Amino acid sequence: MDRWPSKWMDLPIGGVINIPGTSTWVKTGTWRSHRPVVDLDKCIKCLMCWVSCPDNSIIRLDDDYVDVDYTYCKGCGICANVCPTKAIDMIEEGGR
Amino acid sequence: MARQIRRLSEIPREELFVSGHGLCAGCGIPPMVKIALKAVDGPKVVVNATGCLEVATTLYPHTAWRVPWVHNAFENAAATASGIEAALKALRRKKNWKNYKIIVFGGDGGTFDIGLQSLSGALERGHKFIYVCYDNEAYMNTGIQRSGATPVGAATTTSPAGSVIPGKPENKKNLMDIVLAHRIPYAATINAAYPVDMWNKFAKASDYLEKGIGPIFFHYYSPCPVGWRMDSSLSIEISRLAVQTRLWLLYEVDHGKIKINVMVRKPKPIEEYLKLQGRFRHLLQPENSHIVERLKRYIENNWNRLLKLAELDSIY
Ligand SMILES: Cc1ncc(C[n+]2csc(CCOP(=O)(O)OP(=O)(O)O)c2C)c(N)n1
Ligand code: SF4
Ligand SMILES: [Mg+2]
């Protein structure tokens, strides 16, 4: 099964969720008031932001540089705070 | 064999704990869970006591887990894990099942307080599992009530700081001491500001389980921006400060032998830690200086005690 049944009769018995990782259907990026922006010129590929992100919103690229996936990012600012070179800025959403 | 690492780039990319969960922005729980699920290799099953992690990651029909996961009540996570271990043993004998590793996650309320007797029973019976207590120092999911893990002086909704009490009047319970009293093979404290150390401890635990060695216990320092009344960006910084002030000691106890993982030679003043958190802000008022003094005495004695214990060949 890869889609959640639309009829209650088809629901799995016992409150079981039989599809792994269905929370990715919930786009928590809408929570955000500030967004992280990475300056790759300053990034030293330490990956502290990547291991520390509670929402797996730091994308680790093939060469270990990083990017942000805004779909789930709640804007907590941990990535900007842990970055040893201050390569990540938090910018207000809707602002310029 | 699970792999020991020296750099974060050695950690595999694929996540078993995924996005879209409802834990607060900046919550300290996920950085630990992500590492635990990757460092413990092979098939595994997760047992989760109720609390923030359980509630916020499984809002039906949404689950953030890509491993088998079972909900149980607040007080019996360790008992559930014991039962799973026994069931897996029988299935392996009769039906040639795979060997699943069992990882339990319980909050401080679920471990220090209400689940303590089921944990003690399971540790004493020697079930082979990893139990992780993520300690955010209060019952957060129900609205920041004080627990046995809440430190002295911390304001919670049931120990509000004011003219009657200066935050929680009682001391934090020493859970590691209680766990070590069971003389289990491996126990350690873990902290998200030291992810390589955390990974290597989980990897070692994984190898021990592989060899039938257990139970294993981890005490995780789990920052909670909401309950600690601090900025959501500070979770990792506060984790590091907790170690650098010697408030949170990073050590492991391997078959009775203590090893201090981070030697803090010049501790930072505890005030630096306290002032970042609203739950402690009142302690910086002159009338509450006796609480800060009490904390300082505890920090010093606790550190000296660990140094002494680490000199022994075994504390068991
Ligand atoms: C027997 C029982 N009593 C009370 C509750 C309500 N309850 C659910 S979660 C929770 C707090 C859990 O605190 P903790 O274990 O510290 O985890 P946290 O929420 O802080 O992550 C409480 C009191 C319950 N589920 N079961
Ligand atoms: S209340 Fe605290 S522990 Fe619970 S989800 Fe929010 S930040 Fe995490
Ligand atoms: Mg708690």
CSV table of C-alpha atoms and ligand atoms in Angstrom, one decimal:
chain,number,residue,atom,x,y,z
A,1,MET,CA,0.0,0.0,0.0
A,2,ASP,CA,1.5,3.4,-0.9
A,3,ARG,CA,-1.6,5.6,-0.5
A,4,TRP,CA,-3.8,6.0,2.6
A,5,PRO,CA,-7.2,4.5,2.0
A,6,SER,CA,-10.0,7.0,1.4
A,7,LYS,CA,-12.7,4.7,2.8
A,8,TRP,CA,-12.8,3.9,6.6
A,9,MET,CA,-13.6,0.2,5.8
A,10,ASP,CA,-10.2,-0.1,4.1
A,11,LEU,CA,-8.2,1.2,7.1
A,12,PRO,CA,-5.7,-1.2,8.6
A,13,ILE,CA,-7.0,-2.8,11.8
A,14,GLY,CA,-5.7,-1.8,15.2
A,15,GLY,CA,-4.5,1.7,14.6
A,16,VAL,CA,-1.6,0.4,12.6
A,17,ILE,CA,0.2,2.7,10.1
A,18,ASN,CA,1.5,0.3,7.5
A,19,ILE,CA,3.3,2.8,5.3
A,20,PRO,CA,6.7,4.0,6.7
A,21,GLY,CA,7.4,7.7,6.9
A,22,THR,CA,4.0,9.1,6.1
A,23,SER,CA,4.8,12.3,8.0
A,24,THR,CA,6.5,13.6,4.9
A,25,TRP,CA,2.9,14.3,3.7
A,26,VAL,CA,2.8,17.1,6.2
A,27,LYS,CA,4.7,20.1,4.9
A,28,THR,CA,5.9,21.8,8.1
A,29,GLY,CA,7.6,24.5,6.2
A,30,THR,CA,4.5,26.6,6.7
A,31,TRP,CA,5.4,27.1,10.4
A,32,ARG,CA,8.4,29.2,9.4
A,33,SER,CA,8.8,32.9,10.1
A,34,HIS,CA,12.5,33.1,9.3
A,35,ARG,CA,14.4,31.1,6.6
A,36,PRO,CA,18.0,30.0,6.6
A,37,VAL,CA,20.1,31.0,3.6
A,38,VAL,CA,23.6,29.4,3.0
A,39,ASP,CA,26.6,31.2,1.7
A,40,LEU,CA,28.6,28.4,0.1
A,41,ASP,CA,31.7,30.6,-0.1
A,42,LYS,CA,32.0,30.4,3.7
A,43,CYS,CA,30.9,26.7,4.1
A,44,ILE,CA,33.7,24.4,5.2
A,45,LYS,CA,31.7,21.2,4.9
A,46,CYS,CA,31.8,20.4,8.6
A,47,LEU,CA,28.2,19.1,8.4
A,48,MET,CA,27.3,20.3,11.9
A,49,CYS,CA,24.1,21.9,10.5
A,50,TRP,CA,23.2,18.7,8.8
A,51,VAL,CA,23.5,16.5,11.9
A,52,SER,CA,21.8,19.0,14.1
A,53,CYS,CA,18.7,19.9,12.0
A,54,PRO,CA,15.6,18.5,13.8
A,55,ASP,CA,13.6,18.4,10.5
A,56,ASN,CA,16.2,17.0,8.0
A,57,SER,CA,16.0,20.2,6.1
A,58,ILE,CA,19.6,20.6,5.4
A,59,ILE,CA,20.4,18.8,2.2
A,60,ARG,CA,23.9,17.3,2.1
A,61,LEU,CA,25.1,17.5,-1.5
A,62,ASP,CA,27.3,14.9,-3.2
A,63,ASP,CA,30.4,17.0,-2.4
A,64,ASP,CA,29.3,17.6,1.2
A,65,TYR,CA,28.4,21.2,0.7
A,66,VAL,CA,24.9,21.9,2.0
A,67,ASP,CA,21.6,23.4,0.8
A,68,VAL,CA,18.3,24.0,2.4
A,69,ASP,CA,15.0,22.1,1.7
A,70,TYR,CA,12.3,24.6,2.6
A,71,THR,CA,9.5,22.1,2.4
A,72,TYR,CA,9.8,21.1,6.1
A,73,CYS,CA,12.1,23.7,7.6
A,74,LYS,CA,10.4,25.3,10.7
A,75,GLY,CA,12.9,28.1,10.8
A,76,CYS,CA,14.3,27.2,14.2
A,77,GLY,CA,17.8,28.7,13.4
A,78,ILE,CA,19.9,25.9,14.9
A,79,CYS,CA,21.8,25.6,11.6
A,80,ALA,CA,22.8,29.3,11.7
A,81,ASN,CA,23.7,29.0,15.3
A,82,VAL,CA,25.9,25.9,15.0
A,83,CYS,CA,27.8,27.1,11.9
A,84,PRO,CA,31.4,27.8,12.9
A,85,THR,CA,32.0,30.2,10.0
A,86,LYS,CA,28.6,32.0,10.1
A,87,ALA,CA,27.8,30.8,6.6
A,88,ILE,CA,24.1,30.6,7.3
A,89,ASP,CA,21.9,33.7,7.8
A,90,MET,CA,18.3,33.7,9.1
A,91,ILE,CA,16.2,36.0,6.9
A,92,GLU,CA,12.7,37.1,7.8
A,93,GLU,CA,10.0,35.5,5.6
A,94,GLY,CA,8.1,38.1,3.5
A,95,GLY,CA,10.9,40.6,4.1
A,96,ARG,CA,13.4,41.7,1.5
B,1,MET,CA,30.2,-4.6,12.9
B,2,ALA,CA,28.8,-1.1,13.3
B,3,ARG,CA,31.3,1.5,12.3
B,4,GLN,CA,33.2,3.9,14.6
B,5,ILE,CA,33.6,7.3,13.0
B,6,ARG,CA,36.0,10.2,13.3
B,7,ARG,CA,34.2,12.7,11.1
B,8,LEU,CA,30.5,13.6,10.5
B,9,SER,CA,31.0,12.9,6.8
B,10,GLU,CA,31.2,9.2,7.6
B,11,ILE,CA,27.6,9.2,8.6
B,12,PRO,CA,25.3,7.8,5.9
B,13,ARG,CA,22.8,10.1,4.3
B,14,GLU,CA,19.7,8.0,4.3
B,15,GLU,CA,17.3,9.0,7.2
B,16,LEU,CA,15.2,6.5,9.1
B,17,PHE,CA,13.5,9.3,11.1
B,18,VAL,CA,11.9,11.6,8.5
B,19,SER,CA,10.6,15.1,8.2
B,20,GLY,CA,7.0,16.3,8.7
B,21,HIS,CA,6.8,15.4,12.4
B,22,GLY,CA,5.2,17.8,14.8
B,23,LEU,CA,8.0,18.3,17.3
B,24,CYS,CA,8.6,22.0,18.0
B,25,ALA,CA,11.0,24.1,16.0
B,26,GLY,CA,14.4,23.7,17.5
B,27,CYS,CA,13.5,20.6,19.6
B,28,GLY,CA,16.6,18.7,20.8
B,29,ILE,CA,15.1,15.2,20.5
B,30,PRO,CA,15.6,14.5,16.7
B,31,PRO,CA,19.4,15.0,16.4
B,32,MET,CA,19.8,12.1,18.8
B,33,VAL,CA,17.1,9.9,17.3
B,34,LYS,CA,18.5,10.4,13.8
B,35,ILE,CA,22.0,9.2,14.9
B,36,ALA,CA,20.6,6.3,17.0
B,37,LEU,CA,18.7,4.8,14.1
B,38,LYS,CA,21.7,5.0,11.8
B,39,ALA,CA,24.5,4.0,14.1
B,40,VAL,CA,22.6,0.9,15.4
B,41,ASP,CA,23.0,-1.2,12.2
B,42,GLY,CA,20.8,-4.0,10.9
B,43,PRO,CA,17.1,-4.6,11.5
B,44,LYS,CA,15.7,-2.8,14.6
B,45,VAL,CA,12.4,-2.1,16.4
B,46,VAL,CA,11.7,1.0,18.4
B,47,VAL,CA,9.6,1.1,21.6
B,48,ASN,CA,8.4,4.5,22.6
B,49,ALA,CA,7.1,5.6,26.0
B,50,THR,CA,4.5,8.4,25.6
B,51,GLY,CA,5.8,11.9,25.8
B,52,CYS,CA,6.7,14.5,23.1
B,53,LEU,CA,8.6,12.1,20.9
B,54,GLU,CA,5.9,9.6,20.8
B,55,VAL,CA,3.0,11.9,20.4
B,56,ALA,CA,4.5,14.4,17.9
B,57,THR,CA,5.9,11.8,15.6
B,58,THR,CA,2.9,9.6,15.2
B,59,LEU,CA,-0.1,11.8,14.6
B,60,TYR,CA,-2.3,9.2,12.8
B,61,PRO,CA,-2.1,8.4,10.0
B,62,HIS,CA,1.3,10.1,9.9
B,63,THR,CA,4.5,8.6,11.2
B,64,ALA,CA,8.0,9.9,11.1
B,65,TRP,CA,9.4,6.4,11.6
B,66,ARG,CA,10.8,4.2,8.8
B,67,VAL,CA,11.5,1.3,11.2
B,68,PRO,CA,9.0,-0.9,13.1
B,69,TRP,CA,7.7,1.2,16.0
B,70,VAL,CA,5.4,0.4,18.9
B,71,HIS,CA,3.4,2.7,21.1
B,72,ASN,CA,2.9,1.7,24.7
B,73,ALA,CA,1.8,3.4,27.9
B,74,PHE,CA,3.8,5.9,29.9
B,75,GLU,CA,5.1,3.6,32.6
B,76,ASN,CA,6.0,0.4,30.8
B,77,ALA,CA,8.3,1.0,27.9
B,78,ALA,CA,11.0,-1.3,29.4
B,79,ALA,CA,8.5,-4.0,30.1
B,80,THR,CA,7.2,-3.8,26.5
B,81,ALA,CA,10.8,-4.1,25.3
B,82,SER,CA,11.4,-7.1,27.6
B,83,GLY,CA,8.4,-8.8,26.0
B,84,ILE,CA,9.5,-8.0,22.5
B,85,GLU,CA,12.9,-9.5,23.3
B,86,ALA,CA,11.3,-12.7,24.6
B,87,ALA,CA,9.0,-12.9,21.6
B,88,LEU,CA,11.8,-12.4,19.1
B,89,LYS,CA,13.8,-15.2,20.9
B,90,ALA,CA,10.9,-17.6,20.4
B,91,LEU,CA,10.4,-16.6,16.8
B,92,ARG,CA,14.1,-17.0,16.0
B,93,ARG,CA,14.0,-20.5,17.5
B,94,LYS,CA,10.9,-21.6,15.8
B,95,LYS,CA,10.7,-19.7,12.6
B,96,ASN,CA,14.2,-18.6,11.8
B,97,TRP,CA,13.5,-14.9,12.2
B,98,LYS,CA,16.0,-12.1,11.7
B,99,ASN,CA,17.7,-10.7,14.8
B,100,TYR,CA,16.1,-7.4,15.5
B,101,LYS,CA,17.8,-4.9,17.8
B,102,ILE,CA,15.5,-3.2,20.2
B,103,ILE,CA,15.8,0.5,21.0
B,104,VAL,CA,13.6,2.2,23.6
B,105,PHE,CA,13.1,5.9,23.8
B,106,GLY,CA,11.5,7.3,27.0
B,107,GLY,CA,11.3,10.9,28.4
B,108,ASP,CA,12.5,11.9,31.8
B,109,GLY,CA,9.0,11.6,33.2
B,110,GLY,CA,8.7,8.2,31.7
B,111,THR,CA,12.1,7.1,33.0
B,112,PHE,CA,13.1,8.9,36.2
B,113,ASP,CA,9.6,8.7,37.6
B,114,ILE,CA,6.7,6.7,36.3
B,115,GLY,CA,8.6,4.0,34.3
B,116,LEU,CA,11.5,3.6,36.8
B,117,GLN,CA,10.3,0.3,38.3
B,118,SER,CA,9.7,-1.4,34.9
B,119,LEU,CA,13.2,-0.1,33.8
B,120,SER,CA,14.8,-1.5,37.0
B,121,GLY,CA,13.1,-4.8,36.5
B,122,ALA,CA,14.2,-5.1,32.9
B,123,LEU,CA,17.8,-4.1,33.8
B,124,GLU,CA,18.0,-6.6,36.6
B,125,ARG,CA,16.6,-9.4,34.4
B,126,GLY,CA,19.3,-8.5,31.8
B,127,HIS,CA,17.2,-8.1,28.7
B,128,LYS,CA,19.2,-7.3,25.6
B,129,PHE,CA,18.1,-3.8,24.5
B,130,ILE,CA,19.2,-0.2,24.3
B,131,TYR,CA,17.2,2.1,26.5
B,132,VAL,CA,17.6,5.9,25.8
B,133,CYS,CA,16.2,8.4,28.3
B,134,TYR,CA,15.9,11.7,26.5
B,135,ASP,CA,16.0,14.1,29.4
B,136,ASN,CA,14.3,17.5,28.8
B,137,GLU,CA,14.0,17.9,32.5
B,138,ALA,CA,10.2,18.1,32.8
B,139,TYR,CA,7.0,16.6,31.6
B,140,MET,CA,6.9,18.7,28.5
B,141,ASN,CA,4.2,17.1,26.4
B,142,THR,CA,1.5,17.9,29.0
B,143,GLY,CA,2.7,21.5,29.7
B,144,ILE,CA,6.0,21.7,31.5
B,145,GLN,CA,5.3,20.0,34.9
B,146,ARG,CA,8.3,19.4,37.2
B,147,SER,CA,9.8,15.8,37.2
B,148,GLY,CA,12.4,14.0,39.2
B,149,ALA,CA,14.8,15.2,36.5
B,150,THR,CA,14.0,18.9,36.8
B,151,PRO,CA,17.1,20.6,38.3
B,152,VAL,CA,16.9,22.7,41.5
B,153,GLY,CA,15.8,26.3,40.8
B,154,ALA,CA,14.1,25.6,37.5
B,155,ALA,CA,10.7,27.2,37.0
B,156,THR,CA,8.0,24.9,35.7
B,157,THR,CA,4.2,25.2,35.7
B,158,THR,CA,4.1,23.1,38.9
B,159,SER,CA,7.2,24.8,40.5
B,160,PRO,CA,6.7,28.4,39.4
B,161,ALA,CA,9.3,30.9,40.6
B,162,GLY,CA,7.9,33.6,42.8
B,163,SER,CA,7.8,34.8,46.4
B,164,VAL,CA,6.9,31.3,47.7
B,165,ILE,CA,9.5,29.1,46.0
B,166,PRO,CA,12.5,30.0,43.9
B,167,GLY,CA,11.6,27.4,41.2
B,168,LYS,CA,11.9,23.7,42.0
B,169,PRO,CA,13.2,23.4,45.6
B,170,GLU,CA,14.4,19.8,45.3
B,171,ASN,CA,17.5,18.4,43.6
B,172,LYS,CA,17.7,16.5,40.3
B,173,LYS,CA,17.7,12.8,40.8
B,174,ASN,CA,20.9,11.0,39.7
B,175,LEU,CA,19.5,8.5,37.2
B,176,MET,CA,22.9,7.2,36.0
B,177,ASP,CA,23.7,6.2,39.6
B,178,ILE,CA,20.5,4.3,39.8
B,179,VAL,CA,21.1,2.5,36.5
B,180,LEU,CA,24.7,1.7,37.4
B,181,ALA,CA,23.5,0.1,40.6
B,182,HIS,CA,22.2,-2.7,38.3
B,183,ARG,CA,25.8,-3.2,37.1
B,184,ILE,CA,24.7,-3.4,33.4
B,185,PRO,CA,27.4,-3.9,30.8
B,186,TYR,CA,27.3,-0.6,29.2
B,187,ALA,CA,25.9,2.9,30.1
B,188,ALA,CA,26.8,6.3,28.9
B,189,THR,CA,25.7,10.0,28.8
B,190,ILE,CA,25.2,11.5,25.3
B,191,ASN,CA,24.9,15.1,24.1
B,192,ALA,CA,24.1,16.5,20.6
B,193,ALA,CA,26.9,19.0,20.7
B,194,TYR,CA,29.2,16.0,20.5
B,195,PRO,CA,27.7,14.0,17.7
B,196,VAL,CA,30.8,11.9,16.9
B,197,ASP,CA,31.0,10.8,20.5
B,198,MET,CA,27.3,10.1,20.4
B,199,TRP,CA,27.5,8.1,17.2
B,200,ASN,CA,30.4,6.0,18.5
B,201,LYS,CA,28.5,5.1,21.7
B,202,PHE,CA,25.5,3.9,19.7
B,203,ALA,CA,27.8,2.0,17.3
B,204,LYS,CA,29.5,0.3,20.3
B,205,ALA,CA,26.0,-0.5,21.8
B,206,SER,CA,25.0,-2.0,18.5
B,207,ASP,CA,28.0,-4.3,18.5
B,208,TYR,CA,27.4,-5.4,22.1
B,209,LEU,CA,23.8,-6.3,21.2
B,210,GLU,CA,25.1,-8.3,18.3
B,211,LYS,CA,27.2,-10.3,20.7
B,212,GLY,CA,24.3,-10.8,23.1
B,213,ILE,CA,25.6,-8.2,25.5
B,214,GLY,CA,23.0,-6.0,27.2
B,215,PRO,CA,21.1,-4.2,28.6
B,216,ILE,CA,22.5,-0.9,27.5
B,217,PHE,CA,21.5,2.5,28.8
B,218,PHE,CA,22.0,6.0,27.4
B,219,HIS,CA,21.1,9.3,29.2
B,220,TYR,CA,20.6,12.0,26.6
B,221,TYR,CA,20.7,15.7,27.3
B,222,SER,CA,17.6,16.9,25.4
B,223,PRO,CA,17.1,20.7,25.1
B,224,CYS,CA,13.5,21.9,25.0
B,225,PRO,CA,13.2,25.6,23.8
B,226,VAL,CA,9.6,25.8,24.8
B,227,GLY,CA,9.9,24.3,28.3
B,228,TRP,CA,13.3,26.0,29.0
B,229,ARG,CA,12.0,29.3,27.7
B,230,MET,CA,14.9,29.9,25.4
B,231,ASP,CA,15.3,30.8,21.7
B,232,SER,CA,14.8,27.8,19.4
B,233,SER,CA,18.2,28.3,17.8
B,234,LEU,CA,20.0,27.6,21.0
B,235,SER,CA,19.5,23.8,21.5
B,236,ILE,CA,23.0,22.8,20.4
B,237,GLU,CA,24.7,25.8,21.9
B,238,ILE,CA,23.1,25.1,25.3
B,239,SER,CA,24.1,21.4,25.0
B,240,ARG,CA,27.7,22.4,24.6
B,241,LEU,CA,27.5,24.9,27.4
B,242,ALA,CA,26.0,22.2,29.7
B,243,VAL,CA,29.2,20.2,29.1
B,244,GLN,CA,31.6,23.1,29.3
B,245,THR,CA,30.2,24.3,32.7
B,246,ARG,CA,30.6,20.7,34.0
B,247,LEU,CA,26.9,20.6,34.6
B,248,TRP,CA,26.5,17.7,32.2
B,249,LEU,CA,29.3,15.2,32.4
B,250,LEU,CA,30.1,13.2,29.3
B,251,TYR,CA,31.3,9.7,30.3
B,252,GLU,CA,30.7,6.0,29.6
B,253,VAL,CA,30.8,3.0,31.9
B,254,ASP,CA,32.0,-0.1,30.1
B,255,HIS,CA,31.7,-3.2,32.2
B,256,GLY,CA,32.2,-1.1,35.3
B,257,LYS,CA,35.2,0.9,34.0
B,258,ILE,CA,34.5,4.7,33.8
B,259,LYS,CA,35.9,6.7,30.9
B,260,ILE,CA,35.4,10.5,30.9
B,261,ASN,CA,34.9,11.4,27.2
B,262,VAL,CA,35.2,15.1,27.5
B,263,MET,CA,37.8,16.4,30.0
B,264,VAL,CA,36.6,19.9,30.9
B,265,ARG,CA,39.8,21.5,32.2
B,266,LYS,CA,38.6,25.1,32.6
B,267,PRO,CA,34.9,25.1,33.2
B,268,LYS,CA,32.8,28.1,32.2
B,269,PRO,CA,30.8,29.9,34.9
B,270,ILE,CA,27.3,28.3,35.4
B,271,GLU,CA,25.8,31.8,35.1
B,272,GLU,CA,26.5,31.7,31.3
B,273,TYR,CA,24.3,28.6,31.1
B,274,LEU,CA,21.5,29.9,33.4
B,275,LYS,CA,21.1,33.3,31.7
B,276,LEU,CA,20.1,31.9,28.3
B,277,GLN,CA,17.1,30.2,29.8
B,278,GLY,CA,13.9,31.8,31.1
B,279,ARG,CA,13.3,28.9,33.5
B,280,PHE,CA,16.5,30.0,35.4
B,281,ARG,CA,16.4,33.8,34.9
B,282,HIS,CA,15.1,34.5,38.4
B,283,LEU,CA,18.2,32.7,39.9
B,284,LEU,CA,20.3,35.7,38.8
B,285,GLN,CA,18.4,37.9,41.3
B,286,PRO,CA,20.4,38.5,44.5
B,287,GLU,CA,17.7,36.9,46.8
B,288,ASN,CA,18.2,33.6,44.9
B,289,SER,CA,22.0,33.5,45.0
B,290,HIS,CA,21.8,30.7,47.5
B,291,ILE,CA,20.4,28.4,44.8
B,292,VAL,CA,23.2,29.3,42.4
B,293,GLU,CA,25.7,28.6,45.2
B,294,ARG,CA,24.0,25.2,45.8
B,295,LEU,CA,24.3,24.4,42.1
B,296,LYS,CA,28.0,25.4,42.1
B,297,ARG,CA,28.7,23.1,45.1
B,298,TYR,CA,26.9,20.3,43.4
B,299,ILE,CA,28.8,20.8,40.1
B,300,GLU,CA,32.2,20.8,41.9
B,301,ASN,CA,31.5,17.8,44.1
B,302,ASN,CA,30.0,15.8,41.2
B,303,TRP,CA,33.0,16.4,39.0
B,304,ASN,CA,35.5,15.5,41.7
B,305,ARG,CA,33.5,12.4,42.5
B,306,LEU,CA,33.6,11.3,38.8
B,307,LEU,CA,37.3,11.9,38.6
B,308,LYS,CA,37.9,9.7,41.7
B,309,LEU,CA,35.6,7.0,40.4
B,310,ALA,CA,37.3,7.0,37.0
B,311,GLU,CA,40.6,6.1,38.8
B,312,LEU,CA,39.1,2.7,39.8
B,313,ASP,CA,39.5,-0.4,37.6
B,314,SER,CA,35.9,-1.0,38.1
B,315,ILE,CA,33.0,0.5,40.0
B,316,TYR,CA,31.1,-2.7,40.0
C,1,LIG,C1,-0.3,6.9,33.3
C,1,LIG,C2,-0.3,8.1,32.5
C,1,LIG,N1,-0.3,9.3,33.2
C,1,LIG,C3,-0.3,10.5,32.6
C,1,LIG,C4,-0.2,10.5,31.2
C,1,LIG,C5,-0.2,11.9,30.5
C,1,LIG,N2,1.1,12.1,29.9
C,1,LIG,C6,1.4,11.9,28.6
C,1,LIG,S1,2.9,12.4,28.1
C,1,LIG,C7,3.2,13.0,29.7
C,1,LIG,C8,4.5,13.7,30.0
C,1,LIG,C9,5.7,13.0,29.6
C,1,LIG,O1,6.9,13.5,30.1
C,1,LIG,P1,8.3,13.0,29.7
C,1,LIG,O2,8.3,11.5,29.9
C,1,LIG,O3,9.3,13.8,30.4
C,1,LIG,O4,8.4,13.2,28.2
C,1,LIG,P2,8.3,14.7,27.4
C,1,LIG,O5,6.9,15.0,27.2
C,1,LIG,O6,9.0,15.7,28.3
C,1,LIG,O7,9.0,14.4,26.1
C,1,LIG,C10,2.1,12.8,30.5
C,1,LIG,C11,2.1,13.2,31.9
C,1,LIG,C12,-0.2,9.3,30.5
C,1,LIG,N3,-0.1,9.2,29.2
C,1,LIG,N4,-0.2,8.1,31.2
C,2,SF4,S1,7.8,20.8,24.1
C,2,SF4,FE1,10.1,20.6,24.1
C,2,SF4,S2,10.6,18.4,24.0
C,2,SF4,FE2,8.4,18.7,23.4
C,2,SF4,S3,8.5,18.8,21.1
C,2,SF4,FE3,8.5,20.9,22.0
C,2,SF4,S4,10.7,21.4,22.1
C,2,SF4,FE4,10.6,19.2,21.9
C,3,MG,MG,10.5,15.3,29.7
